[in-house]
Amino acid sequence: MSDSDKSIGFTGRLGFILAMAGSAVGLGNLWRFPYLAAEYGGGAFILTYVILAITFGFSLMVAEVCIGRRTGKSCFEAFGSIDKRWRFIGWLAALVPAIIVPYYCVIGGWVTKYFVEYTIGNGDAVNGTFFIGFISSNLPGVFDNPMTWFLVFVALVVIVVLGGIQKGIERVSKILMPALFIMLIGITIFSFTLDGIGEGLEYYLIPHIEDISAKTILAAVGQLFYSMSLAMGITITYGAYMKKDVNVEKSARNVSMIDTGAALLAGLLIVPTVVAVGIPIKSGPTLMFVSLPEVFAAMPAGNFIAAVFFLLVIFAALTSAISLMEALVYVLTEKANMSRYVASAIVTALIVGLGTLSCLGFGPLDHITFLTEEQTFLDFFDFISNNILMPIVAILTCIFIGFVVGTKFITDEVESSGQFKAKKMFEIMIKWVCPIGLALVLATGLMDILGIMKL
Ligand code: TRP
């Protein structure tokens, strides 16, 4: 990273928090968290997630920010500059965005489709069974084809990246993100008036401990990394831009609270309504798109509110997709010496290629499944990145910090800008609880999924 890059460092704590939260809050919170919560037992998943977020998620975030700030480097050089032999962690981490961004754009396309339908006052059309017909490419007409909207979303991302206007988009989204929060709260309160919501709220809020298994924990851990943008090198790069006098502990705490708050809120809106209106609870990736239209249909001025809501979701998704794509373009321009245009073209080809598989995996390609009968392309890419690669990167990062460089490397950096209140917890988490816990969860979760051992 050159000195001129550093001059665009965040101005203080608020700047850092807003930038990190902007990257963290995205489809992970609004789309992915609710469906996992619904699938893995509601309250049981919420409890697992929150405990992991305030202990492990927080610790790993502190570690990544400090690796970045102390070395002043992006994830590729950061590990290598501390110890050459561990440079591969950075490269492994960088693989994650390459797997995520294509299918992220597929979901972005679905959101765009909903925004357009509501904007033209066509909300009724997306109710009921519309969504299943739509994603399985079964509806006639280009505008009811998911490929169209996937490509529209990719085009939006590429225009922003090539036009060099991400700073503008990010600035706008900093105003729009609080608006998204306010709308989420308002719509959630309205959803409480739906018939049968009590049962849904009970499912979402009351944990049944017996529902927590290694698979639940693995899903929660994967979601945590995804949602907080951890274990993929991104937070290290953010750390490199953080000013030396900003308090790392407080910032990490704030970012993880905002991110978890957004996820819990989105779940509170989506999961109970699913139960209330009798949609199968395990609808997976489709959940948000079948549950929300029901709420909007019951609302006064539902069409208008839905249009605004989906526009805000587009912004949240767009800022995240842009940072993900930027991360990949950066690798190719800096590490493979390509021009920005060539790099962008290659990344776009990757997104369109892998994304097409994910997009068509619900329709024409639905006969191709992976580890389980139901695991389509999108589920597979999601699983490989979140449940396999990211835990591995996290385990390696913990071992690296705990036993190769020592936790002092991190704690000194935190203390250089204030007291580190959770220092003891941090040390125990990074050295022991996280690597051992993660390895166990990864191994048992994998065996279960591969059918070697049923839990
Ligand atoms: N955390 C984002 C979300 O919740 C997704 C994401 C993962 C991301 N990695 C990222 C966004 C890197 C920006 C940069 O949707």
Coordinates of C-alpha atoms and ligand atoms in Angstrom, one line a residue:
M1 CA 0.0 0.0 0.0
S2 CA 1.5 3.3 -1.0
D3 CA 1.6 6.5 1.1
S4 CA -0.9 8.2 -1.1
D5 CA -3.3 5.4 -0.4
K6 CA -2.8 5.9 3.3
S7 CA -3.8 9.5 3.1
I8 CA -7.3 8.4 2.5
G9 CA -7.3 6.7 5.9
F10 CA -10.5 6.9 7.9
T11 CA -10.8 10.1 9.9
G12 CA -11.2 8.9 13.4
R13 CA -13.4 6.3 15.0
L14 CA -16.8 7.3 13.5
G15 CA -15.3 7.2 10.0
F16 CA -13.9 3.7 10.6
I17 CA -17.1 2.4 12.2
L18 CA -19.3 3.7 9.4
A19 CA -17.0 2.2 6.7
M20 CA -16.7 -1.1 8.4
A21 CA -20.4 -1.3 9.2
G22 CA -21.2 -0.3 5.6
S23 CA -19.1 -3.2 4.4
A24 CA -20.5 -5.6 7.0
V25 CA -24.2 -4.8 6.7
G26 CA -25.5 -6.4 3.5
L27 CA -27.4 -9.4 2.2
G28 CA -25.7 -11.4 4.9
N29 CA -27.8 -9.7 7.5
L30 CA -31.0 -9.2 5.5
W31 CA -31.2 -12.3 3.4
R32 CA -28.9 -15.0 4.8
F33 CA -29.2 -14.6 8.5
P34 CA -33.1 -15.0 8.6
Y35 CA -33.1 -18.1 6.5
L36 CA -30.4 -19.8 8.6
A37 CA -32.2 -18.8 11.8
A38 CA -35.4 -20.3 10.4
E39 CA -33.7 -23.5 9.2
Y40 CA -31.7 -24.1 12.4
G41 CA -34.4 -24.0 15.0
G42 CA -35.1 -20.2 15.5
G43 CA -34.2 -19.3 19.1
A44 CA -31.5 -22.0 19.3
F45 CA -29.7 -20.4 16.4
I46 CA -30.1 -16.9 17.7
L47 CA -28.6 -17.8 21.0
T48 CA -25.7 -19.6 19.5
Y49 CA -25.0 -16.8 17.1
V50 CA -25.1 -14.0 19.7
I51 CA -22.8 -15.8 22.1
L52 CA -20.3 -16.5 19.2
A53 CA -20.6 -12.9 18.0
I54 CA -19.6 -11.2 21.3
T55 CA -16.8 -13.7 22.1
F56 CA -15.3 -15.1 19.0
G57 CA -16.5 -12.7 16.3
F58 CA -15.3 -9.8 18.3
S59 CA -11.9 -11.4 19.1
L60 CA -11.2 -12.3 15.5
M61 CA -12.3 -8.8 14.4
V62 CA -9.8 -7.2 16.8
A63 CA -7.1 -9.6 15.6
E64 CA -7.7 -8.8 11.9
V65 CA -7.9 -5.1 12.4
C66 CA -4.6 -5.1 14.4
I67 CA -2.8 -7.3 11.9
G68 CA -3.7 -4.7 9.3
R69 CA -3.0 -1.6 11.3
R70 CA 0.3 -2.9 12.7
T71 CA 1.7 -4.0 9.4
G72 CA 0.0 -1.3 7.3
K73 CA -0.5 -3.9 4.6
S74 CA -3.3 -5.7 2.8
C75 CA -4.0 -9.3 3.5
F76 CA -1.5 -10.5 0.9
E77 CA 1.6 -9.0 2.4
A78 CA 0.4 -8.7 6.0
F79 CA 0.9 -12.3 7.0
G80 CA 4.1 -12.7 4.9
S81 CA 5.6 -9.5 6.3
I82 CA 5.3 -10.9 9.8
D83 CA 6.5 -14.4 8.9
K84 CA 7.2 -15.6 5.3
R85 CA 6.0 -19.1 5.8
W86 CA 2.5 -18.0 6.7
R87 CA 1.9 -15.8 3.7
F88 CA -0.4 -18.4 2.2
I89 CA -3.1 -17.5 4.7
G90 CA -3.6 -14.2 2.9
W91 CA -4.0 -16.0 -0.4
L92 CA -6.4 -18.6 1.0
A93 CA -8.5 -15.8 2.5
A94 CA -8.5 -13.9 -0.8
L95 CA -10.1 -16.9 -2.5
V96 CA -13.3 -16.5 -0.5
P97 CA -14.5 -13.3 -2.2
A98 CA -14.0 -14.9 -5.5
I99 CA -16.5 -17.7 -4.5
I100 CA -18.9 -15.4 -2.8
V101 CA -19.3 -12.4 -5.2
P102 CA -20.8 -14.4 -8.1
Y103 CA -23.7 -15.7 -6.1
Y104 CA -24.0 -12.5 -4.2
C105 CA -24.9 -10.9 -7.5
V106 CA -27.5 -13.5 -8.2
I107 CA -29.3 -12.6 -5.0
G108 CA -28.7 -8.9 -5.8
G109 CA -30.6 -9.6 -9.1
W110 CA -33.6 -11.0 -7.2
V111 CA -33.7 -7.9 -5.0
T112 CA -33.5 -5.7 -8.1
K113 CA -36.4 -7.6 -9.7
Y114 CA -38.6 -7.1 -6.6
F115 CA -37.7 -3.4 -6.5
V116 CA -38.8 -2.9 -10.1
E117 CA -42.0 -4.8 -9.7
Y118 CA -43.0 -2.8 -6.7
T119 CA -41.9 0.5 -8.3
I120 CA -44.2 -0.1 -11.3
G121 CA -47.0 -0.8 -8.8
N122 CA -47.0 -4.5 -9.6
G123 CA -46.6 -5.8 -6.1
D124 CA -49.5 -8.3 -6.4
A125 CA -47.6 -10.1 -9.1
V126 CA -44.8 -11.2 -6.8
N127 CA -47.0 -12.8 -4.2
G128 CA -47.5 -16.4 -3.5
T129 CA -45.9 -18.8 -5.8
F130 CA -44.3 -16.2 -8.1
F131 CA -40.9 -16.5 -6.6
I132 CA -40.5 -20.2 -7.2
G133 CA -41.5 -19.9 -10.8
F134 CA -39.2 -16.9 -11.2
I135 CA -36.0 -18.4 -9.8
S136 CA -36.6 -21.7 -11.6
S137 CA -36.6 -19.8 -14.9
N138 CA -40.1 -21.2 -15.6
L139 CA -41.9 -17.9 -16.4
P140 CA -42.2 -16.7 -20.0
G141 CA -40.6 -13.4 -21.0
V142 CA -37.1 -11.9 -20.5
F143 CA -38.2 -9.7 -17.6
D144 CA -39.4 -12.7 -15.6
N145 CA -36.1 -14.5 -16.1
P146 CA -33.6 -14.4 -13.2
M147 CA -30.6 -14.3 -15.6
T148 CA -31.8 -10.9 -16.8
W149 CA -31.8 -9.4 -13.3
F150 CA -28.5 -11.1 -12.4
L151 CA -26.9 -9.4 -15.4
V152 CA -28.5 -6.1 -14.5
F153 CA -27.1 -6.3 -11.0
V154 CA -23.6 -7.3 -12.3
A155 CA -23.8 -4.3 -14.7
L156 CA -24.5 -2.0 -11.9
V157 CA -21.5 -3.3 -9.9
V158 CA -19.2 -3.1 -12.9
I159 CA -20.3 0.5 -13.8
V160 CA -19.6 1.7 -10.3
V161 CA -16.2 -0.1 -10.2
L162 CA -15.0 1.0 -13.6
G163 CA -16.5 4.5 -13.3
G164 CA -14.5 4.9 -10.1
I165 CA -17.6 6.2 -8.3
Q166 CA -17.6 3.9 -5.3
K167 CA -16.7 6.7 -3.0
G168 CA -19.9 8.5 -4.1
I169 CA -22.0 5.4 -3.7
E170 CA -20.5 4.7 -0.3
R171 CA -21.2 8.3 0.9
V172 CA -24.8 8.0 -0.2
S173 CA -25.2 4.6 1.4
K174 CA -24.0 6.0 4.7
I175 CA -27.1 8.1 4.7
L176 CA -29.3 5.3 3.4
M177 CA -28.2 2.7 5.8
P178 CA -29.7 4.4 8.9
A179 CA -32.9 4.8 6.7
L180 CA -32.8 1.0 6.1
F181 CA -32.6 0.4 9.9
I182 CA -35.6 2.7 10.6
M183 CA -37.6 1.0 7.9
L184 CA -36.8 -2.4 9.2
I185 CA -38.0 -1.4 12.7
G186 CA -41.2 0.2 11.3
I187 CA -42.1 -2.8 9.1
T188 CA -41.3 -5.2 11.9
I189 CA -43.7 -3.4 14.2
F190 CA -46.3 -3.6 11.6
S191 CA -45.7 -7.3 11.1
F192 CA -46.7 -7.8 14.7
T193 CA -50.3 -7.1 13.8
L194 CA -50.5 -10.1 11.4
D195 CA -52.6 -13.0 12.5
G196 CA -50.8 -15.9 14.1
I197 CA -47.6 -13.9 14.6
G198 CA -47.4 -15.0 18.3
E199 CA -46.4 -18.5 17.3
G200 CA -43.8 -17.2 15.0
L201 CA -42.3 -14.9 17.6
E202 CA -42.1 -17.8 20.0
Y203 CA -40.2 -19.9 17.4
Y204 CA -37.8 -17.0 16.7
L205 CA -37.2 -15.9 20.3
I206 CA -37.4 -18.9 22.5
P207 CA -34.3 -21.2 22.3
H208 CA -34.7 -24.9 22.6
I209 CA -31.2 -25.9 23.7
E210 CA -31.7 -29.5 22.4
D211 CA -31.8 -28.1 18.9
I212 CA -28.1 -26.9 19.1
S213 CA -25.8 -29.4 17.4
A214 CA -22.4 -29.2 15.7
K215 CA -24.2 -28.4 12.5
T216 CA -26.0 -25.4 14.2
I217 CA -22.7 -24.1 15.5
L218 CA -21.0 -24.6 12.1
A219 CA -23.8 -22.7 10.4
A220 CA -23.7 -19.9 13.0
V221 CA -19.9 -19.6 12.7
G222 CA -20.0 -19.5 8.9
Q223 CA -22.7 -16.8 9.1
L224 CA -20.7 -14.8 11.6
F225 CA -17.7 -14.7 9.3
Y226 CA -19.8 -13.8 6.3
S227 CA -21.8 -11.2 8.1
M228 CA -18.9 -9.4 9.8
S229 CA -16.7 -9.8 6.7
L230 CA -14.1 -11.8 8.6
A231 CA -11.7 -14.6 7.6
M232 CA -11.4 -13.2 4.0
G233 CA -8.7 -10.7 4.4
I234 CA -11.0 -7.7 4.0
T235 CA -11.0 -6.5 7.6
I236 CA -7.1 -6.7 7.6
T237 CA -7.1 -4.2 4.7
Y238 CA -9.6 -2.0 6.6
G239 CA -7.3 -2.1 9.6
A240 CA -4.4 -0.9 7.4
Y241 CA -6.4 2.3 6.8
M242 CA -7.3 2.8 10.4
K243 CA -5.6 5.7 12.2
K244 CA -3.2 4.9 15.0
D245 CA -5.1 6.7 17.7
V246 CA -8.5 5.1 17.1
N247 CA -9.6 2.7 19.9
V248 CA -9.6 -0.8 18.3
E249 CA -11.6 -2.5 21.0
K250 CA -14.4 0.1 21.1
S251 CA -14.6 0.2 17.3
A252 CA -14.8 -3.6 16.9
R253 CA -17.4 -3.7 19.6
N254 CA -19.5 -1.1 17.9
V255 CA -19.2 -2.7 14.4
S256 CA -20.1 -6.1 15.7
M257 CA -23.1 -4.7 17.6
I258 CA -24.4 -2.8 14.6
D259 CA -24.0 -5.8 12.4
T260 CA -25.6 -8.3 14.8
G261 CA -28.4 -5.8 15.5
A262 CA -29.2 -5.5 11.8
A263 CA -29.3 -9.3 11.5
L264 CA -31.5 -9.9 14.5
L265 CA -33.9 -7.2 13.3
A266 CA -34.1 -8.7 9.8
G267 CA -34.8 -12.1 11.3
L268 CA -37.4 -10.6 13.6
L269 CA -39.2 -9.3 10.6
I270 CA -38.9 -12.3 8.3
V271 CA -39.0 -15.5 10.5
P272 CA -42.1 -14.9 12.6
T273 CA -44.1 -13.9 9.5
V274 CA -43.1 -17.1 7.7
V275 CA -44.6 -19.1 10.6
A276 CA -47.6 -16.8 10.7
V277 CA -48.5 -17.2 7.0
G278 CA -47.7 -20.9 6.9
I279 CA -44.7 -20.9 4.5
P280 CA -42.5 -24.0 5.0
I281 CA -39.9 -22.9 7.5
K282 CA -37.0 -24.5 5.6
S283 CA -37.3 -22.5 2.4
G284 CA -33.6 -21.6 2.5
P285 CA -32.4 -18.9 0.2
T286 CA -35.9 -18.1 -1.0
L287 CA -37.3 -17.2 2.4
M288 CA -36.9 -13.4 2.3
F289 CA -38.6 -13.3 -1.1
V290 CA -41.7 -15.2 -0.1
S291 CA -42.2 -13.9 3.4
L292 CA -41.8 -10.1 2.9
P293 CA -44.3 -9.8 0.1
E294 CA -46.9 -11.2 2.4
V295 CA -46.2 -8.4 4.9
F296 CA -46.2 -5.8 2.3
A297 CA -49.5 -7.0 0.8
A298 CA -51.1 -6.6 4.2
M299 CA -49.8 -3.1 4.7
P300 CA -51.5 0.1 3.7
A301 CA -49.4 1.7 0.9
G302 CA -47.6 -1.6 0.8
N303 CA -46.4 -1.2 -2.8
F304 CA -44.7 2.1 -2.1
I305 CA -43.1 1.0 1.2
A306 CA -41.9 -2.2 -0.5
A307 CA -40.3 -0.2 -3.4
V308 CA -38.4 2.0 -0.9
F309 CA -37.4 -1.0 1.2
F310 CA -36.0 -3.0 -1.7
L311 CA -34.2 0.1 -3.0
L312 CA -32.4 0.4 0.3
V313 CA -31.6 -3.3 0.2
I314 CA -30.1 -2.8 -3.3
F315 CA -27.8 -0.1 -1.9
A316 CA -26.7 -2.4 1.0
A317 CA -26.1 -5.2 -1.5
L318 CA -24.4 -3.0 -4.0
T319 CA -21.8 -1.5 -1.6
S320 CA -20.9 -5.0 -0.4
A321 CA -20.7 -6.4 -3.9
I322 CA -18.5 -3.5 -4.9
S323 CA -16.0 -4.0 -2.1
L324 CA -15.9 -7.7 -2.9
M325 CA -15.2 -7.1 -6.6
E326 CA -12.6 -4.4 -5.7
A327 CA -10.8 -6.9 -3.6
L328 CA -10.5 -9.2 -6.6
V329 CA -9.5 -6.4 -9.0
Y330 CA -6.9 -5.3 -6.5
V331 CA -5.3 -8.8 -6.6
L332 CA -5.0 -8.8 -10.3
T333 CA -3.8 -5.3 -10.8
E334 CA -1.3 -5.3 -7.9
K335 CA -0.2 -8.9 -7.9
A336 CA -0.5 -9.9 -11.6
N337 CA 0.4 -6.4 -13.0
M338 CA -2.7 -6.1 -15.1
S339 CA -4.4 -2.9 -16.1
R340 CA -7.6 -2.0 -14.3
Y341 CA -9.7 -2.7 -17.4
V342 CA -8.2 -6.1 -18.0
A343 CA -8.5 -7.0 -14.4
S344 CA -12.1 -5.9 -14.3
A345 CA -12.9 -7.8 -17.4
I346 CA -11.5 -11.0 -15.9
V347 CA -13.4 -10.6 -12.7
T348 CA -16.6 -9.8 -14.5
A349 CA -16.2 -13.0 -16.6
L350 CA -15.7 -15.0 -13.4
I351 CA -18.8 -13.4 -11.8
V352 CA -20.9 -14.0 -14.9
G353 CA -19.6 -17.6 -15.3
L354 CA -20.0 -18.9 -11.7
G355 CA -23.0 -16.7 -11.2
T356 CA -24.8 -18.2 -14.2
L357 CA -24.4 -21.7 -12.6
S358 CA -25.8 -20.4 -9.3
C359 CA -28.7 -18.6 -11.1
L360 CA -29.7 -21.6 -13.3
G361 CA -29.1 -24.0 -10.5
F362 CA -32.6 -23.5 -9.3
G363 CA -34.1 -24.2 -12.7
P364 CA -32.5 -25.8 -15.8
L365 CA -29.5 -27.1 -13.8
D366 CA -31.4 -28.2 -10.7
H367 CA -30.6 -31.9 -11.5
I368 CA -27.0 -31.1 -10.5
T369 CA -26.6 -31.3 -6.8
F370 CA -23.6 -31.6 -4.5
L371 CA -23.1 -32.9 -1.0
T372 CA -26.8 -33.4 -0.4
E373 CA -29.8 -34.0 -2.7
E374 CA -31.0 -30.4 -2.2
Q375 CA -27.6 -28.7 -2.5
T376 CA -27.7 -26.7 -5.7
F377 CA -24.8 -24.6 -7.2
L378 CA -25.7 -21.6 -5.1
D379 CA -25.9 -23.6 -1.9
F380 CA -22.7 -25.3 -2.8
F381 CA -20.6 -22.2 -3.3
D382 CA -22.1 -20.7 -0.2
F383 CA -21.2 -23.9 1.8
I384 CA -17.7 -24.1 0.5
S385 CA -16.8 -20.5 1.3
N386 CA -18.7 -20.0 4.6
N387 CA -18.6 -23.4 6.2
I388 CA -15.2 -24.7 4.9
L389 CA -12.8 -22.1 3.7
M390 CA -13.6 -19.4 6.2
P391 CA -13.4 -21.6 9.3
I392 CA -10.0 -22.9 8.0
V393 CA -8.7 -19.3 7.4
A394 CA -9.9 -18.4 10.9
I395 CA -8.3 -21.5 12.5
L396 CA -5.0 -20.6 10.8
T397 CA -5.2 -17.0 11.8
C398 CA -5.7 -18.0 15.4
I399 CA -2.8 -20.4 15.4
F400 CA -0.6 -17.8 13.7
I401 CA -1.5 -15.2 16.3
G402 CA -1.6 -17.4 19.3
F403 CA 1.5 -19.5 18.7
V404 CA 3.7 -18.0 15.9
V405 CA 3.8 -14.3 16.7
G406 CA 2.1 -14.3 20.1
T407 CA -1.0 -12.5 21.2
K408 CA 1.2 -9.7 22.4
F409 CA 1.5 -8.6 18.8
I410 CA -2.2 -7.8 18.8
T411 CA -2.7 -6.7 22.4
D412 CA 0.2 -4.2 22.2
E413 CA -1.4 -2.7 19.1
V414 CA -4.8 -2.4 20.9
E415 CA -3.2 -0.8 23.9
S416 CA -1.3 1.7 21.8
S417 CA -4.6 3.5 21.5
G418 CA -6.3 2.8 24.8
Q419 CA -7.0 0.2 27.4
F420 CA -7.9 -3.3 26.3
K421 CA -10.6 -4.3 28.7
A422 CA -11.3 -7.7 27.2
K423 CA -7.6 -8.6 26.9
K424 CA -7.8 -11.8 29.0
M425 CA -10.9 -13.1 27.1
F426 CA -9.2 -12.2 23.8
E427 CA -6.1 -14.2 24.7
I428 CA -8.0 -17.3 25.8
M429 CA -10.3 -17.1 22.8
I430 CA -7.6 -16.7 20.2
K431 CA -5.2 -19.3 21.6
W432 CA -7.5 -22.0 22.8
V433 CA -11.2 -21.7 22.5
C434 CA -11.4 -20.6 18.9
P435 CA -9.0 -22.9 17.2
I436 CA -10.0 -26.0 19.1
G437 CA -13.7 -25.3 19.1
L438 CA -13.6 -24.4 15.4
A439 CA -11.6 -27.5 14.5
L440 CA -14.1 -29.7 16.3
V441 CA -17.1 -28.0 14.9
L442 CA -15.6 -28.1 11.4
A443 CA -14.8 -31.8 11.6
T444 CA -18.1 -33.0 13.1
G445 CA -20.1 -30.7 10.9
L446 CA -18.4 -32.1 7.9
M447 CA -18.8 -35.7 8.9
D448 CA -22.4 -35.1 9.4
I449 CA -22.9 -33.4 6.1
L450 CA -20.9 -36.0 4.2
G451 CA -23.0 -38.7 5.9
I452 CA -20.0 -40.3 7.7
M453 CA -21.5 -39.8 11.1
K454 CA -25.0 -38.7 11.9
L455 CA -25.4 -36.4 14.8
Ligands
TRP1 N1 -20.7 -8.9 5.1 C1 -21.4 -8.7 4.0 C2 -22.9 -9.0 4.2 O1 -23.3 -9.2 5.3 C3 -21.0 -9.5 2.8 C4 -19.5 -9.5 2.7 C5 -18.7 -10.5 2.9 C6 -18.7 -8.4 2.3 N2 -17.4 -10.1 2.7 C7 -17.4 -8.8 2.3 C8 -19.0 -7.1 2.0 C9 -16.4 -8.0 2.0 C10 -18.0 -6.2 1.7 C11 -16.7 -6.7 1.7 O2 -23.7 -9.1 3.3

